[in-house]
Coordinates of C-alpha atoms in Angstrom, one line a residue:
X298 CA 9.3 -30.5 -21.0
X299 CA 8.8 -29.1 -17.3
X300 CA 9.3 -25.4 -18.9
X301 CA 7.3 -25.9 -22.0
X302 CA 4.2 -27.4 -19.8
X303 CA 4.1 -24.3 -17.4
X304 CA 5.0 -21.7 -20.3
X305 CA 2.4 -23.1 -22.3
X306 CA -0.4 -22.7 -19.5
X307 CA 0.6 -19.6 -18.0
X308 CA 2.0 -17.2 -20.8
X309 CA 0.2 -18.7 -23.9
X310 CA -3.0 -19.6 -21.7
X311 CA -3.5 -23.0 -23.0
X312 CA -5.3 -25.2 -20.1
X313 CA -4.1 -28.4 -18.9
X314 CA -6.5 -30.5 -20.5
X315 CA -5.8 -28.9 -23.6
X316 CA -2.1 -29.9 -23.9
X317 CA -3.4 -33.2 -22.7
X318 CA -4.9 -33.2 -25.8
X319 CA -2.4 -31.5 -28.1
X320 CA -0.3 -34.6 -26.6
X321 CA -2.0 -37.3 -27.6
X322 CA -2.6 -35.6 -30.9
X323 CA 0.9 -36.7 -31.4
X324 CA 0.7 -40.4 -30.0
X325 CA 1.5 -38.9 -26.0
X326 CA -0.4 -40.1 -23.5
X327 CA 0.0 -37.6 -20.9
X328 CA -2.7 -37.2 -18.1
X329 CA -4.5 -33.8 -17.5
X330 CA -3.7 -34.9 -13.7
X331 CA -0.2 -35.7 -14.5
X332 CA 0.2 -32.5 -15.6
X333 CA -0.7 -30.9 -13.1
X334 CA 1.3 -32.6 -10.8
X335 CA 4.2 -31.5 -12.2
X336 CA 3.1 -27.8 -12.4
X337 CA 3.0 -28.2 -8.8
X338 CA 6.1 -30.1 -8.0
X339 CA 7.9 -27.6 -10.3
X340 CA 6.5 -24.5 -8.6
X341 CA 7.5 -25.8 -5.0
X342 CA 10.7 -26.6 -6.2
X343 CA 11.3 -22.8 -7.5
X344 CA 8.9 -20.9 -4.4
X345 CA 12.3 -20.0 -2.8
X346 CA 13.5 -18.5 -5.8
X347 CA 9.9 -16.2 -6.0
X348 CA 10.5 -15.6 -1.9
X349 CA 13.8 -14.2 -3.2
X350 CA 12.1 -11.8 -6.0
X351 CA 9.4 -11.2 -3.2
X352 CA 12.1 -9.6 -1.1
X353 CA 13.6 -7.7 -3.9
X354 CA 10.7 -6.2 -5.2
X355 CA 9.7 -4.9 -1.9
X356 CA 13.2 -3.5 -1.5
X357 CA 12.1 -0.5 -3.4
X358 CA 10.8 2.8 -2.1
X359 CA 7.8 3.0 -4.8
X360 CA 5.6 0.4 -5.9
X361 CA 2.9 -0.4 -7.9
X362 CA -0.3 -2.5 -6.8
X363 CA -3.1 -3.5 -8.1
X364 CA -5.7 -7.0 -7.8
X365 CA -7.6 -9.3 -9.8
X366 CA -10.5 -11.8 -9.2
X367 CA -10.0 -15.3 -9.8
X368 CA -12.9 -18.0 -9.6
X369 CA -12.0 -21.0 -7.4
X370 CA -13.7 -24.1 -7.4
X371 CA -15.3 -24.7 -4.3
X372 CA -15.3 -29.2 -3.6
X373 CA -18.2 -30.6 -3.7
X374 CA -20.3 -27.6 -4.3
X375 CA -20.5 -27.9 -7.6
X376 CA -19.9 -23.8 -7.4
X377 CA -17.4 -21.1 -7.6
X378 CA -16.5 -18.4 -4.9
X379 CA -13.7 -15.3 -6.2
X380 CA -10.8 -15.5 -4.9
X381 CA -7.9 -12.6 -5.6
X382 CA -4.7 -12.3 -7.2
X383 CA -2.6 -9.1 -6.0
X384 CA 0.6 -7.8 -8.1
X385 CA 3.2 -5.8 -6.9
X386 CA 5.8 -4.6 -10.1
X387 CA 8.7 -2.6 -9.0
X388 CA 9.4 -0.7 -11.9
X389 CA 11.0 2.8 -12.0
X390 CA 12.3 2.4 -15.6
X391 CA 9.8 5.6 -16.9
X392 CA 11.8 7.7 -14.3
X393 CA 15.2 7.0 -15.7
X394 CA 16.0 4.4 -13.1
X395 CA 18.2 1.4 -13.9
X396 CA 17.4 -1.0 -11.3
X397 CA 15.9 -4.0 -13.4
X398 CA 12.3 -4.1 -12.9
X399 CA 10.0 -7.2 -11.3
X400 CA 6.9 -8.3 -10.3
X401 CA 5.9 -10.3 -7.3
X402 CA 2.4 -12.0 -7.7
X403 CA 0.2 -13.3 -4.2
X404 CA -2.8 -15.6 -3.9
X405 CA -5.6 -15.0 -1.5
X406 CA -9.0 -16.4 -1.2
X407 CA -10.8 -13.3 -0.4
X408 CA -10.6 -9.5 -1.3
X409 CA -10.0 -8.3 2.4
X410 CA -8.0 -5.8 3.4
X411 CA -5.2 -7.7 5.8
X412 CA -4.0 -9.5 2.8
X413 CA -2.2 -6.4 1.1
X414 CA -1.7 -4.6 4.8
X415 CA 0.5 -8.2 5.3
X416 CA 2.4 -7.8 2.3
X417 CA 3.2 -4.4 2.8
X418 CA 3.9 -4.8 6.2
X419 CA 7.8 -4.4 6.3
X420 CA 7.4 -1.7 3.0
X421 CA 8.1 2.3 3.3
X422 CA 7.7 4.5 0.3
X423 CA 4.6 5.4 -2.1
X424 CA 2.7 3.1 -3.4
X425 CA 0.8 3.9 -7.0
X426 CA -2.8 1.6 -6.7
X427 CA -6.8 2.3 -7.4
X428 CA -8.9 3.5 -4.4
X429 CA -9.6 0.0 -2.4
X430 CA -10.4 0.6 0.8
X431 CA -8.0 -2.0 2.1
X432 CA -5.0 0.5 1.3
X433 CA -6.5 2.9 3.3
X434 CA -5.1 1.2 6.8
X435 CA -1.3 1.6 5.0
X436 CA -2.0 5.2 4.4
X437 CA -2.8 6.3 7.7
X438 CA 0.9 5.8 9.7
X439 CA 2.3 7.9 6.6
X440 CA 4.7 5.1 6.2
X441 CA 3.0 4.4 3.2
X442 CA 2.4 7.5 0.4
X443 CA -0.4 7.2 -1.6
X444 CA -0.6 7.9 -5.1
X445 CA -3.6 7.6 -6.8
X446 CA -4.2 6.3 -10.6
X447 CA -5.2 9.3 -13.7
X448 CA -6.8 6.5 -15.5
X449 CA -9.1 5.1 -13.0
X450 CA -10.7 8.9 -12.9
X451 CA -10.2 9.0 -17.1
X452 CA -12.0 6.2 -17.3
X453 CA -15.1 7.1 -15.4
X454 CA -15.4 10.2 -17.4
X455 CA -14.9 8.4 -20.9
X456 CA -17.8 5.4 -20.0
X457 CA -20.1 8.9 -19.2
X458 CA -19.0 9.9 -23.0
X459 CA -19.4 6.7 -24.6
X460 CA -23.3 6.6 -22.4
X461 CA -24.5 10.0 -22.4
X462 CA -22.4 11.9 -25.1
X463 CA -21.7 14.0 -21.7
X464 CA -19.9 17.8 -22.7
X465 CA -18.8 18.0 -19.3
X466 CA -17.2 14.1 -19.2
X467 CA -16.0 14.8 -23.0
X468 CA -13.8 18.1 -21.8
X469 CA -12.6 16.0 -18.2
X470 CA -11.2 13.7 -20.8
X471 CA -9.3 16.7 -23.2
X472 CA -7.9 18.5 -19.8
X473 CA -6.7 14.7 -18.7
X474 CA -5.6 14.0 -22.5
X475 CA -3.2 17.1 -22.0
X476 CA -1.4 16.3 -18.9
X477 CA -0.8 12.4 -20.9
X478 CA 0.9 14.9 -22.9
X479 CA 3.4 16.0 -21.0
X480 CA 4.2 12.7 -19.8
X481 CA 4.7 11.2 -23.2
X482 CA 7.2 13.6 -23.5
X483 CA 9.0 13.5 -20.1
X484 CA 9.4 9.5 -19.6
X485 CA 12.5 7.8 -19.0
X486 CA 14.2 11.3 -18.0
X487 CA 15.3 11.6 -14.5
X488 CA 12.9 12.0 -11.5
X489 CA 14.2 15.7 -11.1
X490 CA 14.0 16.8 -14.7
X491 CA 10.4 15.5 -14.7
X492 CA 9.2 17.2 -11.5
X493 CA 11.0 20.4 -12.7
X494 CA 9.2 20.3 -16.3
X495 CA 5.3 18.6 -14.1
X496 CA 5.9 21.9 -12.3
X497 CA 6.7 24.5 -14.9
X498 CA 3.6 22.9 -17.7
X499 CA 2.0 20.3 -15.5
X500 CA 0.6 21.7 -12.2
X501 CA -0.9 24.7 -14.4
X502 CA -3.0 22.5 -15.9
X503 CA -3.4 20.3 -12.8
X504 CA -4.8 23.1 -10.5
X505 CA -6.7 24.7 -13.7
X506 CA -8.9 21.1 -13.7
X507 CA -9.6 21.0 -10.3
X508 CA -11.4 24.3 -9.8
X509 CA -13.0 23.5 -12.8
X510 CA -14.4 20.2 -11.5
X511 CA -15.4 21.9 -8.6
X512 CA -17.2 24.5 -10.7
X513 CA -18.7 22.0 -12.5
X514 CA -20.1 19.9 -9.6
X515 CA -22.3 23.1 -8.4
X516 CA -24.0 23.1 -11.9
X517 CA -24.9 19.2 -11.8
X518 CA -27.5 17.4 -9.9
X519 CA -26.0 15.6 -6.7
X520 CA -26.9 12.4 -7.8
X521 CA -26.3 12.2 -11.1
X522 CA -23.7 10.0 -12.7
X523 CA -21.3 13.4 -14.1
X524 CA -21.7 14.2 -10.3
X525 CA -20.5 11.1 -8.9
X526 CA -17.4 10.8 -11.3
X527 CA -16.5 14.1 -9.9
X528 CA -16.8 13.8 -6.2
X529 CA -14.3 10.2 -7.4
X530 CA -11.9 12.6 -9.1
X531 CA -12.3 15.1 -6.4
X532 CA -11.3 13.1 -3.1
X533 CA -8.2 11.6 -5.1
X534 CA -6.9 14.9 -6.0
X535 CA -4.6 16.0 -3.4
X536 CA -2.8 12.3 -3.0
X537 CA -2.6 12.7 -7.0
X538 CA -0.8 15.9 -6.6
X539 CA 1.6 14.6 -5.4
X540 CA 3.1 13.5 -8.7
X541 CA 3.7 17.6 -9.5
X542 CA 6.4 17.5 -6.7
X543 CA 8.1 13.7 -7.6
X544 CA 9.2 12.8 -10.6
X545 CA 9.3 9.1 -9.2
X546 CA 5.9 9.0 -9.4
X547 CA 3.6 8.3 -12.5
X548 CA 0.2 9.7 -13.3
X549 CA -1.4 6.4 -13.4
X550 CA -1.1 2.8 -12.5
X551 CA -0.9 0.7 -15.4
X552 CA 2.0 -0.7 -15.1
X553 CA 0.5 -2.7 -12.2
X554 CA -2.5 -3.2 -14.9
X555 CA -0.2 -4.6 -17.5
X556 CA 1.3 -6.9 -14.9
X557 CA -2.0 -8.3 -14.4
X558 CA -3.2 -8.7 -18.2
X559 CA -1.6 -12.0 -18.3
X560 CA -4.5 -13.1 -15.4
X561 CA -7.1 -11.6 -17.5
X562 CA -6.1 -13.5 -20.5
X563 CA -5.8 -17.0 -18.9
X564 CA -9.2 -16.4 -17.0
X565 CA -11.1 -16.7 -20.2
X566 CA -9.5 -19.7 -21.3
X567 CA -9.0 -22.2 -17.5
X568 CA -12.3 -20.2 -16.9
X569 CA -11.6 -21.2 -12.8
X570 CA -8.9 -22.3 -10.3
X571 CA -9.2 -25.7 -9.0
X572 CA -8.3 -25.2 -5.5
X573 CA -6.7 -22.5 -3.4
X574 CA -3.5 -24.7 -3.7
X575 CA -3.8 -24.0 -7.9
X576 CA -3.8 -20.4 -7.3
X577 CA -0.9 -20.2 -5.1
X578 CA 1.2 -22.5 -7.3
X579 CA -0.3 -20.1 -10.5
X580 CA 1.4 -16.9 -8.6
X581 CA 4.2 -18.3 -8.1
X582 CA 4.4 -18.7 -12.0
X583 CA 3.0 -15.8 -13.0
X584 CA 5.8 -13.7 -10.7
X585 CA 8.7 -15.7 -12.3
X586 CA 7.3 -15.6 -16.0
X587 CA 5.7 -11.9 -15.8
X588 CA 9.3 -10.7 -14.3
X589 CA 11.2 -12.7 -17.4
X590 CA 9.0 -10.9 -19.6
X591 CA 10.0 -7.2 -18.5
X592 CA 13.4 -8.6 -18.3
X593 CA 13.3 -9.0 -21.9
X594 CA 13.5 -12.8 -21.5
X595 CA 11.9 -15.0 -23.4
X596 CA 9.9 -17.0 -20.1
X597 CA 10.5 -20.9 -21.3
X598 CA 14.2 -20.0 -22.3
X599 CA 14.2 -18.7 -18.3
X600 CA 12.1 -21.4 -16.7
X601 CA 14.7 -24.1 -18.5
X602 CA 17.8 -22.2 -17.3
X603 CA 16.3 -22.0 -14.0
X604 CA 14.7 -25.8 -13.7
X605 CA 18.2 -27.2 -14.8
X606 CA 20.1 -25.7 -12.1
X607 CA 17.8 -24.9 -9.2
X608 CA 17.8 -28.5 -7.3
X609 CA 21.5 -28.2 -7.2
X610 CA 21.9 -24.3 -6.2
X611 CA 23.1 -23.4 -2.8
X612 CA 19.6 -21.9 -1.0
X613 CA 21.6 -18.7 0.2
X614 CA 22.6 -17.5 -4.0
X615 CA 19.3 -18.4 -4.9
X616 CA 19.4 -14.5 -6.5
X617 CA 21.8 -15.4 -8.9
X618 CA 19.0 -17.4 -10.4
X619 CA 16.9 -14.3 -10.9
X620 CA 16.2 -13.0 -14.4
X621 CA 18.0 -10.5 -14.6
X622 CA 20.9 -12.3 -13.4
X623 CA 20.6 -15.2 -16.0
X624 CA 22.9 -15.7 -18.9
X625 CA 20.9 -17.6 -21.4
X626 CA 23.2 -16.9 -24.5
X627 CA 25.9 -18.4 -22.6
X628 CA 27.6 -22.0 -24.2
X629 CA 27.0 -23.2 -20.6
X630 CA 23.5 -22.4 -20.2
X631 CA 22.4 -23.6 -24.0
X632 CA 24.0 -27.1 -22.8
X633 CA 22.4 -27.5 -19.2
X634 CA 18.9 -26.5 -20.4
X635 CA 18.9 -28.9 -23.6

């Protein structure tokens, strides 16, 4: 029941007070606030299981980031402020790795830039995000590798299209289209194959665009829109070099994106948080249902393996409760979960 409640909310977006009402559709009389309360029993109950995925996510030496805004309900104000969900997925699959991939989801109540500069604290490698200026303090030890996101720059260009009819956005967006190309073709080989083929077709192409940006720029006014979506491409371009020379790294961040779609979904259906306490508990499920998902699971077949052992499950192998590390075909596990 536990599973079907949080699956239901969470991966099929349907509210509390809307399964409320499902349930009593069918002669159950189960409180909205009932509910709830077991949402957030259950999600304590598994939080060492997410501190686990937290740590194994950020075990990795690239990573994708990326952030959302969630209304919260502010008590007694009869108002909402926007709070933030961040998403780090640790997913090397396109590169040919075989390390299973996760995400690890944090609540905050604010956009500012010491909440991802404290989750990245202890991390070392490159991390694939948009251009918030909260990175920027991660960047500058060189612990931390930047690499930029295509798409953010593609997109800028294709809203100047879809506005203007812009010739100089419409060819941005064919010299972009052709390095997508290439990567079509190149993913899930190994990180060298792909930074020997990004060097030999890609870079080409790569160092072609950015002279002609800078051409272009000089023919523009400085304050025009085609302008400004060039000076954005421009400052980005060396860290987005970067993927020429790693094969690790992708040209944009939408695997981070994906992770978040989920978020984007529910917003428009639960419309607001409750409290800062309902956000925390909802990242906790997100991480454990998002990380079934790439995992191939399906997330109420996991959250009832996982609820029917986890009470009982020595704290120090609480890994061998992570997805990928769940046998739900097995005669065992169909018994314990029904």
């Amino acid at each position: 029941m536990l599973a079907h409640v949080i699956t239901s909310k969470y991966a099929d977006h349907v509210p509390l007070y809307r399964q409320a009402q499902i349930y009593a559709r069918e002669g159950v009389d189960l409180d909205r606030s009932v509910l709830a309360r077991w949402v957030g029993e259950a999600s304590k109950l598994m939080n060492p299981l997410v501190e686990a995925l937290r740590r194994y996510v950020m075990s990795t030496d690239k990573l994708h980031g990326d952030d959302t805004p969630l209304p919260v309900l502010e008590p007694g104000r009869g108002r909402t402020r926007i709070a933030r969900f961040w998403t780090y997925v640790r997913d090397s699959r396109p590169s040919g790795d075989t390390a299973p991939p996760a995400v690890w989801f944090s609540y905050s109540p604010d956009r500012k830039g010491e909440h991802p500069q404290r989750h990245l604290a202890k991390f070392r490698g490159i991390l694939q995000a948009d251009a918030f200026a909260g990175f920027n303090k991660l960047y500058a030890t060189g612990v931390i590798q930047e690499a930029p996101c295509m798409a953010h720059i593609r997109r800028k260009f294709f809203d100047l299209i879809v506005a203007h009819q812009s010739p100089i956005a419409t060819e941005a967006v064919e010299r972009i289209r052709a390095l997508y190309r290439i990567e079509e073709e190149i993913r899930g080989r190994p990180a060298d194959q792909r930074r020997q083929i990004r060097n030999a077709r890609a870079r080409p192409l790569f160092e072609s665009m950015r002279r002609w940006l800078e051409d272009s720029r000089l023919q523009l006014a400085p304050k025009s829109e085609t302008a400004a979506a060039i000076r954005y491409a421009l400052s980005l371009w060396d860290s987005l070099s970067r993927y020429l020379d790693d094969g690790r790294i992708e040209l944009d961040n939408l695997i981070a994106e994906r992770a978040l779609r989920p978020v984007a979904v529910g917003r428009r259906n639960y419309l607001f948080a409750g409290s800062d306490n309902g956000g925390q508990r909802a990242a906790i499920l997100y991480s454990l249902i998002g990380t079934a998902r790439l995992n191939g699971l399906d997330p109420e077949a996991y959250l009832r393996h996982v609820l029917s052992r986890i009470a009982d499950h020595p704290i120090n192998r609480i890994e061998e409760l992570l997805p990928w590390r769940a046998d739900l075909n097995s005669s065992s596990a169909r018994q314990n979960a029904a």
